[in-house]
């Protein structure tokens, strides 16, 4: 068994507390079976517990463990970031989803509402985000505005107590299932691009919202185009002040980077084997276990996985000192996205012909290839690696900023693609 980073006393106590909660919810047979690596007993315990994804989302969502960083009064633990890491590692260890169906709600919308929303908005939305009753999506990117998000063109025009929205978003993940969307729209086209934006909560069932799924490389339709035609949003659904949308959006984006930086492809899902020691199991499963190149690559990926964990702890410690996640979220996001691509490419290569062709009922290589194809998106979603590297260069290394030709220029006068 390869070594692991040791818990501090406080972390070990919290891990024990969370594991006891898991035993209470799932039964000790489940936990014992995983601890012993006994697959048959695990399957039986899972059947006996009558486990299903949606019920589980509600169970963990009603506990304080779904969002340990949220304040206690809104259903969290007012906890420290390492707690989130401990919870995720326990969930992964005991074969439970690290993120629920409402990743964008818990990871992005919730923290934005907590930071910028009114008391009424906090009361109305936060508990249903946690319980998974109301799924959220993020309506930011547009066909001409992705990396340069602040140049977006979707318009919101005030009409009494309402706003009338027209325009188009794209790449909107899970919009087809979402109850609410975080919408960034232009409310003042004459102001410079960052200053003329306002942030809204949009009920996705409002007349005039048209969601059209897009087919991806993997064959599934994870994201969508969303069109708005005279969509009316009550002013009470505005988050922050009129014109303050960029500040609110930055909270969403910073949290997105930290949420995505925690996602690492689980070695079991790409390499197969058991969770007790997936790296060793994978090495053992290779046709030529003593192949020095493969051994070296596995050792390298293992080391990278440990470095990533330590960097996450460091980023978490930095977050504890300040209110907002900082540029270290970008470091982790870039690293994790590229690491996931390396890991899934290695798994495909190491499996030879089985990496590209398989019999119809052979689910393992199919899932592995899906993972490999999906990993291509990792360096684009949540900010591309190129753009995040620019941010690291400017904010961490102190290099000169890219020239900003749009600074102070009204949005109507800037060049857009
Ligand atoms: C799987 C997936 C899910 C997504 N989900 C959502 C979602 O739910 N909601 C949402 O709003 N958006 C979503 N997005 C959109 C995502 O945020 C954008 O794709 C991303 O920000 C890049 O924007 P773009 O696609 O317009 O590319 P562009 O910004 O046009 O970039 C094209 C290329 O130019 C490079 N580039 C651009 N500017 C610079 C620069 N200044 N310096 C160096 N290189 C640069 C980029 O790195 C990239 O390689 C999703 C994307 C993916 C892939």
PDB file of C-alpha atoms and ligand atoms in Angstrom, residues 104 108 137-149 169-175 182 216 222-223 253 256-257 374 376-388 390 402 417, ligand 1:
ATOM      1  CA  UNK A 104     -23.479  24.304  -9.703  1.00  0.00           C
ATOM      2  CA  UNK A 108     -21.438  28.352  -7.367  1.00  0.00           C
ATOM      3  CA  UNK A 137     -27.310  26.184 -13.982  1.00  0.00           C
ATOM      4  CA  UNK A 138     -24.903  28.986 -14.912  1.00  0.00           C
ATOM      5  CA  UNK A 139     -26.021  31.330 -17.721  1.00  0.00           C
ATOM      6  CA  UNK A 140     -22.768  33.211 -18.362  1.00  0.00           C
ATOM      7  CA  UNK A 141     -21.018  32.204 -21.644  1.00  0.00           C
ATOM      8  CA  UNK A 142     -22.301  33.406 -25.004  1.00  0.00           C
ATOM      9  CA  UNK A 143     -21.302  32.550 -28.585  1.00  0.00           C
ATOM     10  CA  UNK A 144     -19.028  35.635 -28.757  1.00  0.00           C
ATOM     11  CA  UNK A 145     -18.111  35.859 -25.064  1.00  0.00           C
ATOM     12  CA  UNK A 146     -16.362  33.026 -23.250  1.00  0.00           C
ATOM     13  CA  UNK A 147     -12.873  33.934 -22.041  1.00  0.00           C
ATOM     14  CA  UNK A 148     -13.775  37.601 -22.510  1.00  0.00           C
ATOM     15  CA  UNK A 149     -16.971  37.097 -20.523  1.00  0.00           C
ATOM     16  CA  UNK A 169     -26.263  31.847 -23.856  1.00  0.00           C
ATOM     17  CA  UNK A 170     -24.305  28.729 -24.795  1.00  0.00           C
ATOM     18  CA  UNK A 171     -22.510  25.772 -23.171  1.00  0.00           C
ATOM     19  CA  UNK A 172     -25.032  25.946 -20.329  1.00  0.00           C
ATOM     20  CA  UNK A 173     -24.474  22.725 -18.403  1.00  0.00           C
ATOM     21  CA  UNK A 174     -27.645  20.917 -17.214  1.00  0.00           C
ATOM     22  CA  UNK A 175     -29.907  23.817 -18.259  1.00  0.00           C
ATOM     23  CA  UNK A 182     -27.497  32.406 -12.531  1.00  0.00           C
ATOM     24  CA  UNK A 216     -21.082  16.418 -27.432  1.00  0.00           C
ATOM     25  CA  UNK A 222     -24.482  17.661 -21.024  1.00  0.00           C
ATOM     26  CA  UNK A 223     -24.809  21.276 -22.097  1.00  0.00           C
ATOM     27  CA  UNK A 253     -16.162  32.256 -11.074  1.00  0.00           C
ATOM     28  CA  UNK A 256     -16.230  27.584  -9.829  1.00  0.00           C
ATOM     29  CA  UNK A 257     -12.464  27.294 -10.075  1.00  0.00           C
ATOM     30  CA  UNK A 374     -14.893  13.935 -21.522  1.00  0.00           C
ATOM     31  CA  UNK A 376     -10.850  17.022 -23.244  1.00  0.00           C
ATOM     32  CA  UNK A 377     -13.345  19.564 -21.893  1.00  0.00           C
ATOM     33  CA  UNK A 378     -11.508  19.928 -18.588  1.00  0.00           C
ATOM     34  CA  UNK A 379      -8.996  22.472 -19.936  1.00  0.00           C
ATOM     35  CA  UNK A 380     -11.842  24.613 -21.369  1.00  0.00           C
ATOM     36  CA  UNK A 381     -14.725  24.567 -18.852  1.00  0.00           C
ATOM     37  CA  UNK A 382     -14.520  26.987 -15.942  1.00  0.00           C
ATOM     38  CA  UNK A 383     -11.866  29.102 -17.724  1.00  0.00           C
ATOM     39  CA  UNK A 384      -9.346  27.768 -20.262  1.00  0.00           C
ATOM     40  CA  UNK A 385      -5.850  26.777 -19.156  1.00  0.00           C
ATOM     41  CA  UNK A 386      -4.353  29.540 -21.337  1.00  0.00           C
ATOM     42  CA  UNK A 387      -6.466  32.247 -19.715  1.00  0.00           C
ATOM     43  CA  UNK A 388      -5.850  30.906 -16.198  1.00  0.00           C
ATOM     44  CA  UNK A 390      -2.357  34.520 -17.834  1.00  0.00           C
ATOM     45  CA  UNK A 402      -2.092  42.029 -20.949  1.00  0.00           C
ATOM     46  CA  UNK A 417     -16.354  38.859 -32.300  1.00  0.00           C
TER      47      UNK A 417
HETATM   48  C1  LIG B   1     -17.946  21.016 -20.722  1.00  0.00           C
HETATM   49  C2  LIG B   1     -18.176  22.498 -20.644  1.00  0.00           C
HETATM   50  C3  LIG B   1     -19.154  22.981 -19.809  1.00  0.00           C
HETATM   51  C4  LIG B   1     -19.411  24.350 -19.738  1.00  0.00           C
HETATM   52  N1  LIG B   1     -20.414  24.779 -18.914  1.00  0.00           N
HETATM   53  C5  LIG B   1     -20.707  26.106 -18.881  1.00  0.00           C
HETATM   54  C6  LIG B   1     -21.824  26.561 -18.099  1.00  0.00           C
HETATM   55  O1  LIG B   1     -22.530  25.785 -17.440  1.00  0.00           O
HETATM   56  N2  LIG B   1     -22.118  27.889 -18.123  1.00  0.00           N
HETATM   57  C7  LIG B   1     -21.372  28.788 -18.827  1.00  0.00           C
HETATM   58  O2  LIG B   1     -21.672  29.971 -18.758  1.00  0.00           O
HETATM   59  N3  LIG B   1     -20.309  28.386 -19.587  1.00  0.00           N
HETATM   60  C8  LIG B   1     -19.975  27.064 -19.637  1.00  0.00           C
HETATM   61  N4  LIG B   1     -18.917  26.639 -20.408  1.00  0.00           N
HETATM   62  C9  LIG B   1     -18.214  27.610 -21.247  1.00  0.00           C
HETATM   63  C10 LIG B   1     -16.789  27.900 -20.823  1.00  0.00           C
HETATM   64  O3  LIG B   1     -16.747  28.714 -19.685  1.00  0.00           O
HETATM   65  C11 LIG B   1     -16.099  28.540 -22.036  1.00  0.00           C
HETATM   66  O4  LIG B   1     -16.037  27.552 -23.060  1.00  0.00           O
HETATM   67  C12 LIG B   1     -14.707  29.034 -21.725  1.00  0.00           C
HETATM   68  O5  LIG B   1     -14.745  30.109 -20.843  1.00  0.00           O
HETATM   69  C13 LIG B   1     -13.955  29.438 -23.007  1.00  0.00           C
HETATM   70  O6  LIG B   1     -14.706  30.317 -23.770  1.00  0.00           O
HETATM   71  P1  LIG B   1     -14.960  30.056 -25.327  1.00  0.00           P
HETATM   72  O7  LIG B   1     -15.424  28.638 -25.482  1.00  0.00           O
HETATM   73  O8  LIG B   1     -15.820  31.143 -25.841  1.00  0.00           O
HETATM   74  O9  LIG B   1     -13.522  30.129 -26.004  1.00  0.00           O
HETATM   75  P2  LIG B   1     -12.750  31.468 -26.423  1.00  0.00           P
HETATM   76  O10 LIG B   1     -12.777  32.425 -25.297  1.00  0.00           O
HETATM   77  O11 LIG B   1     -13.233  31.920 -27.738  1.00  0.00           O
HETATM   78  O12 LIG B   1     -11.271  30.917 -26.556  1.00  0.00           O
HETATM   79  C14 LIG B   1     -10.797  30.226 -27.730  1.00  0.00           C
HETATM   80  C15 LIG B   1      -9.316  29.915 -27.537  1.00  0.00           C
HETATM   81  O13 LIG B   1      -8.577  31.148 -27.385  1.00  0.00           O
HETATM   82  C16 LIG B   1      -7.811  31.124 -26.173  1.00  0.00           C
HETATM   83  N5  LIG B   1      -7.801  32.473 -25.591  1.00  0.00           N
HETATM   84  C17 LIG B   1      -8.861  33.312 -25.427  1.00  0.00           C
HETATM   85  N6  LIG B   1      -8.472  34.458 -24.826  1.00  0.00           N
HETATM   86  C18 LIG B   1      -7.139  34.346 -24.597  1.00  0.00           C
HETATM   87  C19 LIG B   1      -6.161  35.190 -23.999  1.00  0.00           C
HETATM   88  N7  LIG B   1      -6.478  36.409 -23.512  1.00  0.00           N
HETATM   89  N8  LIG B   1      -4.885  34.728 -23.911  1.00  0.00           N
HETATM   90  C20 LIG B   1      -4.552  33.486 -24.385  1.00  0.00           C
HETATM   91  N9  LIG B   1      -5.432  32.646 -24.979  1.00  0.00           N
HETATM   92  C21 LIG B   1      -6.701  33.063 -25.075  1.00  0.00           C
HETATM   93  C22 LIG B   1      -8.548  30.151 -25.278  1.00  0.00           C
HETATM   94  O14 LIG B   1      -7.680  29.595 -24.306  1.00  0.00           O
HETATM   95  C23 LIG B   1      -9.038  29.098 -26.259  1.00  0.00           C
HETATM   96  O15 LIG B   1      -8.008  28.177 -26.540  1.00  0.00           O
HETATM   97  C24 LIG B   1     -18.637  25.270 -20.508  1.00  0.00           C
HETATM   98  C25 LIG B   1     -17.622  24.775 -21.346  1.00  0.00           C
HETATM   99  C26 LIG B   1     -17.403  23.415 -21.434  1.00  0.00           C
HETATM  100  C27 LIG B   1     -16.317  22.907 -22.349  1.00  0.00           C
END
